[in-house]
PDB file of C-alpha atoms in Angstrom:
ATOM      1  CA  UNK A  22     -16.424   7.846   9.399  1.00  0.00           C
ATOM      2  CA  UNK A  23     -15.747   6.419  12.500  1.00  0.00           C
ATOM      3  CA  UNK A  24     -19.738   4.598  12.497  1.00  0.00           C
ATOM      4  CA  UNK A  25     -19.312   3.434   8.816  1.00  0.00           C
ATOM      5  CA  UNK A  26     -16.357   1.476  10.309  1.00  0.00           C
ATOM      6  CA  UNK A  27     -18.472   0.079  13.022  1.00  0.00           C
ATOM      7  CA  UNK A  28     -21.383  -0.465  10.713  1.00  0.00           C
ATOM      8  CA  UNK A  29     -19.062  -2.126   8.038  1.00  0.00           C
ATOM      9  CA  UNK A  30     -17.678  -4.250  10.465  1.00  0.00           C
ATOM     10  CA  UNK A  31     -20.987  -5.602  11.378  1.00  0.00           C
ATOM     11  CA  UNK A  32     -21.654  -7.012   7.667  1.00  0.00           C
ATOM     12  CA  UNK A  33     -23.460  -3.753   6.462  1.00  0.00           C
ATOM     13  CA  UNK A  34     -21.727  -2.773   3.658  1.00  0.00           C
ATOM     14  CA  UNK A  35     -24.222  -0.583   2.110  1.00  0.00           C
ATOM     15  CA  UNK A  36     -25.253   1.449   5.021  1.00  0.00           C
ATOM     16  CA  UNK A  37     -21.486   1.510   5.623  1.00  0.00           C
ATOM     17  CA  UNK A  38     -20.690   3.469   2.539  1.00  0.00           C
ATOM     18  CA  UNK A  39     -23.937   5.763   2.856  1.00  0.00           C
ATOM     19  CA  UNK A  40     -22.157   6.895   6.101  1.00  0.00           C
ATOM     20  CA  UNK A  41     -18.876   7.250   4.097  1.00  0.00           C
ATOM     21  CA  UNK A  42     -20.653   9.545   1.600  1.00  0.00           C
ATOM     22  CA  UNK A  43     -22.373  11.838   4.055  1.00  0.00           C
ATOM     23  CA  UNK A  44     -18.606  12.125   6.142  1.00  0.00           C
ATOM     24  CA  UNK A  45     -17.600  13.421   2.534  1.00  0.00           C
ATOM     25  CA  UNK A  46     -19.949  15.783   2.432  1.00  0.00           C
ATOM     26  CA  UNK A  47     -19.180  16.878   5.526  1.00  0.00           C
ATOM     27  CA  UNK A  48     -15.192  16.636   5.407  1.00  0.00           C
ATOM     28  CA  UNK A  49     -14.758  16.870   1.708  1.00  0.00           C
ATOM     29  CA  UNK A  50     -10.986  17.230   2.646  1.00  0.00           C
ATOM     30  CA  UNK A  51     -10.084  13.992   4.643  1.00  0.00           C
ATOM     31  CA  UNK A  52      -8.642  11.630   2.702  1.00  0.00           C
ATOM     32  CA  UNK A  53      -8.565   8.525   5.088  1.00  0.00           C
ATOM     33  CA  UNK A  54     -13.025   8.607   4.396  1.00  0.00           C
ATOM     34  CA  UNK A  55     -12.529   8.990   0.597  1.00  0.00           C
ATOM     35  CA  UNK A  56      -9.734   5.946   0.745  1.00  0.00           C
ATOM     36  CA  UNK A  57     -12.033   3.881   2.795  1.00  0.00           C
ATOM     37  CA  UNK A  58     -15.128   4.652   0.651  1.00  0.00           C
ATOM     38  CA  UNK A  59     -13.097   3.646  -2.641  1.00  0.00           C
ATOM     39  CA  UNK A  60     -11.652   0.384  -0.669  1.00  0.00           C
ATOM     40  CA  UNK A  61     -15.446  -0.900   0.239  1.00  0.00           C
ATOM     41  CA  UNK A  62     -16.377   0.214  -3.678  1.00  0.00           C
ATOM     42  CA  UNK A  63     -13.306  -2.266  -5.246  1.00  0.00           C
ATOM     43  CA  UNK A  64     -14.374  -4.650  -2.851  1.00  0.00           C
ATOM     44  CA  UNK A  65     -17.221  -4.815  -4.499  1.00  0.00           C
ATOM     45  CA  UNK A  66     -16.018  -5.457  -7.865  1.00  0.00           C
ATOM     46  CA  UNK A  67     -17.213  -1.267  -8.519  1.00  0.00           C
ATOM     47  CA  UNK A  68     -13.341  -0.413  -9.535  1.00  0.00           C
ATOM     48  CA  UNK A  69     -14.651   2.365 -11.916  1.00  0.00           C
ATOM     49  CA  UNK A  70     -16.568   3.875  -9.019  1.00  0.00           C
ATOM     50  CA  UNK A  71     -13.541   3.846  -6.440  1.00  0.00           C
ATOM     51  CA  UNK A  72     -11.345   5.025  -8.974  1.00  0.00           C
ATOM     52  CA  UNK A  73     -13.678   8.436  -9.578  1.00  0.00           C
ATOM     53  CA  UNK A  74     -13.733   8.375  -5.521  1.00  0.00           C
ATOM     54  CA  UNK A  75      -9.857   8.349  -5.482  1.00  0.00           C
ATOM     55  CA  UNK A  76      -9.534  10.679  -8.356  1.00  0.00           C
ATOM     56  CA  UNK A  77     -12.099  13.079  -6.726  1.00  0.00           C
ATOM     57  CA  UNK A  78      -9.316  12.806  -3.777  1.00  0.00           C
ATOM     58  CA  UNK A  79      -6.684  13.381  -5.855  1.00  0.00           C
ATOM     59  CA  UNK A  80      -8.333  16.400  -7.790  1.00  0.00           C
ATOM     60  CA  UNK A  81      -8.469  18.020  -3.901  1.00  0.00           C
ATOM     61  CA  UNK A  82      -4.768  16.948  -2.599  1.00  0.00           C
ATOM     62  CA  UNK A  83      -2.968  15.478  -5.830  1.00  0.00           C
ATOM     63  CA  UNK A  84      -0.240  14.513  -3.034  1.00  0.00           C
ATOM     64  CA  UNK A  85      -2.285  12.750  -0.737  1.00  0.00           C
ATOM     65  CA  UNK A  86       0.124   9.480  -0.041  1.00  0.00           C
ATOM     66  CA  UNK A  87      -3.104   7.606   1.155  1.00  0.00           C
ATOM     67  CA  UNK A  88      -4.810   8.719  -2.054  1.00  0.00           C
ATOM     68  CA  UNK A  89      -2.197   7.533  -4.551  1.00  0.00           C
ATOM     69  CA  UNK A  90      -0.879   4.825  -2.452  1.00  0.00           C
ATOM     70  CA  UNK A  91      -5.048   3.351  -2.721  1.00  0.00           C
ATOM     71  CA  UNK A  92      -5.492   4.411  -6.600  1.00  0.00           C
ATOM     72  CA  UNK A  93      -1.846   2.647  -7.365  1.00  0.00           C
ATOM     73  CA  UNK A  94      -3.247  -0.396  -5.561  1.00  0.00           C
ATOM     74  CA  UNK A  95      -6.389  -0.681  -7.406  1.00  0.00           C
ATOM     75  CA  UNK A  96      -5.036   0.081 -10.608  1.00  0.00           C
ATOM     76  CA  UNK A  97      -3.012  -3.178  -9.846  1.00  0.00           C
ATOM     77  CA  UNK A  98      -5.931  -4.853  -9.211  1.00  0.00           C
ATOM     78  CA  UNK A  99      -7.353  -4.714 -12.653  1.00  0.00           C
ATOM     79  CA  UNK A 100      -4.163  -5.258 -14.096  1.00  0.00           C
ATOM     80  CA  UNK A 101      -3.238  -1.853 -15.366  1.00  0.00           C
ATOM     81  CA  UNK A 102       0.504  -2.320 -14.281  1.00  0.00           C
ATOM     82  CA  UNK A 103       2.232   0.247 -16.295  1.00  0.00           C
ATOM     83  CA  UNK A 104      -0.059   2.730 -14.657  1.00  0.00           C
ATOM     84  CA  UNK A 105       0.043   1.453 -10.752  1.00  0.00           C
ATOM     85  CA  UNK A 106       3.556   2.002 -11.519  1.00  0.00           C
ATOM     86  CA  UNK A 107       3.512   5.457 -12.244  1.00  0.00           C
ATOM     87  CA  UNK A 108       1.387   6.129  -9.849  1.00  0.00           C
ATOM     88  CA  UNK A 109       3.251   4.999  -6.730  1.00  0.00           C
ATOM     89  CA  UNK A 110       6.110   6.938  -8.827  1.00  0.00           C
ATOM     90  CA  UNK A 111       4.165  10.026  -8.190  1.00  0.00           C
ATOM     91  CA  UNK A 112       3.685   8.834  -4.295  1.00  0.00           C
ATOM     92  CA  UNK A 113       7.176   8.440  -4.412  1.00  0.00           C
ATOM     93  CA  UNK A 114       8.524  11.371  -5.189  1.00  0.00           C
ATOM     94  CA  UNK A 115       6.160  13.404  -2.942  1.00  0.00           C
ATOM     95  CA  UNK A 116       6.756  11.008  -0.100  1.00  0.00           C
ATOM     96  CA  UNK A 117       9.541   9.067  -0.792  1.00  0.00           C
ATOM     97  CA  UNK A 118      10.067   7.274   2.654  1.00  0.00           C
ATOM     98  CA  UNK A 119       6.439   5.709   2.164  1.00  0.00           C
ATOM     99  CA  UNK A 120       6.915   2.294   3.269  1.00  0.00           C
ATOM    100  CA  UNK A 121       4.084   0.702   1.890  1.00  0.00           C
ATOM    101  CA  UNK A 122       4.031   2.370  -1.228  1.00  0.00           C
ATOM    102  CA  UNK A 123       7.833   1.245  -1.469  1.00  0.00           C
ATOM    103  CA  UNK A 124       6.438  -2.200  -1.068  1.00  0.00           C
ATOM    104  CA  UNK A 125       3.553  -2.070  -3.936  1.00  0.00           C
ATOM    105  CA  UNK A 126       6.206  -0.356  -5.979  1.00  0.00           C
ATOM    106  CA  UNK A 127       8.155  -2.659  -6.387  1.00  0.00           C
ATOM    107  CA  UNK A 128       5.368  -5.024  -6.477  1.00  0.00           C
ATOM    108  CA  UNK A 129       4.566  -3.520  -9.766  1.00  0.00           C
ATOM    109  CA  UNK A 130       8.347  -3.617 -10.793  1.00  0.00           C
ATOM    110  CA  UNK A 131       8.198  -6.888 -10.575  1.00  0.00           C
ATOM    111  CA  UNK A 132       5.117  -7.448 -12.395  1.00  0.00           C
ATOM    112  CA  UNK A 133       6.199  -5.395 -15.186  1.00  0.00           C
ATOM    113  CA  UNK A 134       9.630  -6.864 -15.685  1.00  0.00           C
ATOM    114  CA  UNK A 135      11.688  -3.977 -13.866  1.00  0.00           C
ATOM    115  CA  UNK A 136      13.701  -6.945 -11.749  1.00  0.00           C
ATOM    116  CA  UNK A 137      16.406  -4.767 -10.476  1.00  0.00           C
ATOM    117  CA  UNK A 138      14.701  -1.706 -10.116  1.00  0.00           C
ATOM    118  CA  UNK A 139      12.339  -3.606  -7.721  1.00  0.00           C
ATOM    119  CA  UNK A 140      15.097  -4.872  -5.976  1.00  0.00           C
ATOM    120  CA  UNK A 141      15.960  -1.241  -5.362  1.00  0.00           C
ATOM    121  CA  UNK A 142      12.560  -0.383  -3.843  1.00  0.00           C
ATOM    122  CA  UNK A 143      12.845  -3.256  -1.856  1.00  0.00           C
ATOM    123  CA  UNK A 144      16.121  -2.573  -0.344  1.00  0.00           C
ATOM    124  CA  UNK A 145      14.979   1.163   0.442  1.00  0.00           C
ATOM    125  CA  UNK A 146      12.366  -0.680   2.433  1.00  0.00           C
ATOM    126  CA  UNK A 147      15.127  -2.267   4.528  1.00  0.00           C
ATOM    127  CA  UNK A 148      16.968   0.523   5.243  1.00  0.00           C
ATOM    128  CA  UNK A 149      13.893   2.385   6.421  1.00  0.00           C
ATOM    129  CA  UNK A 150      12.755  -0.403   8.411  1.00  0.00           C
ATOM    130  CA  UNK A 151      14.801  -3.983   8.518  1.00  0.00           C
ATOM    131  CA  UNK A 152      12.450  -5.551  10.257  1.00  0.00           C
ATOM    132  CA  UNK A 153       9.748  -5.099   7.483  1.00  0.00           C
ATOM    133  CA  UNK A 154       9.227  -8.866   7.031  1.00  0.00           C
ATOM    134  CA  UNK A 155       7.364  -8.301   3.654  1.00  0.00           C
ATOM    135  CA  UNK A 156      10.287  -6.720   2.314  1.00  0.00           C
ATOM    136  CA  UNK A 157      12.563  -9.055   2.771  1.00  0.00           C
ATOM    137  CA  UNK A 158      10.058 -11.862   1.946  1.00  0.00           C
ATOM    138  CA  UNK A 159       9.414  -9.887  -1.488  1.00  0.00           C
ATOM    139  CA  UNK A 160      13.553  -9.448  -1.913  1.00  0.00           C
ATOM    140  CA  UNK A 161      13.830 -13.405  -1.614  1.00  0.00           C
ATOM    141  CA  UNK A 162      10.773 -14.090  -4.046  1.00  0.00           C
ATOM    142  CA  UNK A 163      12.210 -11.893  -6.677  1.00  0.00           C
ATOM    143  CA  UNK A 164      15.054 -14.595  -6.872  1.00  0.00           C
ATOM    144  CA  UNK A 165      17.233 -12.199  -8.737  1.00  0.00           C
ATOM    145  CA  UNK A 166      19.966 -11.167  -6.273  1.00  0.00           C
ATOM    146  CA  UNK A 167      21.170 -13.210  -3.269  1.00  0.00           C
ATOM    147  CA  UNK A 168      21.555 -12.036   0.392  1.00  0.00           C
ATOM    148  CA  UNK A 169      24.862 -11.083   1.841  1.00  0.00           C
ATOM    149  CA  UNK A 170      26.269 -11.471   4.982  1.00  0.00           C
ATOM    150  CA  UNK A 171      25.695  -8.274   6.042  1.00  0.00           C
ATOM    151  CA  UNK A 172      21.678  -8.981   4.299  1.00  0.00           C
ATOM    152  CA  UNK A 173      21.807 -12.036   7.207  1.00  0.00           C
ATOM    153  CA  UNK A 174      22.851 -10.066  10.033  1.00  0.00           C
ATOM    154  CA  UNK A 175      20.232  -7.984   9.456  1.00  0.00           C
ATOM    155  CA  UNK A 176      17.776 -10.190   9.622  1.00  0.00           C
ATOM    156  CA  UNK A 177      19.137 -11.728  12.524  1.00  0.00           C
ATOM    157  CA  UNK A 178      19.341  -8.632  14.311  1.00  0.00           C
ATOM    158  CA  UNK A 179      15.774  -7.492  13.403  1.00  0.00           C
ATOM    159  CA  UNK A 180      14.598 -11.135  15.208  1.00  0.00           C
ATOM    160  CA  UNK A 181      16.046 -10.447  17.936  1.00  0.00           C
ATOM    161  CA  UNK A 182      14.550  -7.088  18.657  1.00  0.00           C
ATOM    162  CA  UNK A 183      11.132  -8.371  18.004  1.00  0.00           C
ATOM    163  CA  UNK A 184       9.856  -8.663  21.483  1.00  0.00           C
ATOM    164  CA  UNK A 185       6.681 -11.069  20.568  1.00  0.00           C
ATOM    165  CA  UNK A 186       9.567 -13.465  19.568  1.00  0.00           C
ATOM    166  CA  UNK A 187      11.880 -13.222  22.557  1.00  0.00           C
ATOM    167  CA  UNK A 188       8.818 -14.024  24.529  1.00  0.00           C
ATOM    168  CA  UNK A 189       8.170 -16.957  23.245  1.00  0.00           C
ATOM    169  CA  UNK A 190      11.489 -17.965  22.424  1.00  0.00           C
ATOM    170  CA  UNK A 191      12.168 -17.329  26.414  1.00  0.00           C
ATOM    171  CA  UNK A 192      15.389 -15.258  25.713  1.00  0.00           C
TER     172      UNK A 192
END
């Protein structure tokens, strides 16, 4: 697995995901090769491919939070909504602190029409992790709610624990 990064890296893309599908054969089990094999294949415009390759994962572990979490995503990709919703539901309630599943949840939401309910997903984000950027970029965007005072002192706070920006900031 660990080659077809290097080799995909280097431009190969096809020899990459030869490599990918002998690690499967060898490691039928690991998800991360199967996610990664299914990522190059959508990449490629071969969505019906990496879905089989994420449903083959699924079929193995139907809990895998890498597996559902990459199926959700390209599901969203072609526009099936209703169903990249329901399938980061089923992340969710397997692994329901999954941040980035949070965040394409309530991606979807959005999409789909579920304002407040995305707000929700985005505000579990927050508490999991205020200084997730994305989700409060994504809470702003929706343009639904507004931030409170205790939203901005958040925010604040998470800024100044960032060390990259007290560095530079020369606090």
């Amino acid at each position: 697995r660990l080659l077809a990064e290097l080799v995909g890296r280097s431009g190969d893309v096809d020899q990459a995901k030869k490599l990918l599908q002998q690690a499967i054969e060898l490691a039928p089990a690991f998800p991360e090769t199967r996610v990664r094999l299914a990522t190059i294949l959508c990449f490629q415009n071969r969505v019906e491919e990496s879905l089989d390759v994420l449903d083959d994962l699924l079929a193995i572990d139907p809990t895998s939070a890498p597996g559902l979490d990459a199926k959700a995503a390209t599901l969203a990709r072609i526009g099936n909504y209703h169903e990249a919703a329901r399938t980061y539901e089923i992340l969710l309630e397997h692994s329901p602190d999954h941040v980035s599943g949070l965040i394409g949840y309530g991606q979807m939401l959005n999409t789909i029409g579920r304002f407040e309910d995305s707000v929700t997903a985005y505000r579990r984000v927050i508490a999991l992790d205020p200084k997730r950027g994305e989700a409060w970029w994504s809470l702003a965007n929706l343009k639904v709610s507004r931030f409170s005072d205790a939203d901005i002192q958040s925010m604040a706070a998470a800024l100044r624990v960032l060390p990259i920006l007290r560095a530079s900031s020369g606090t």
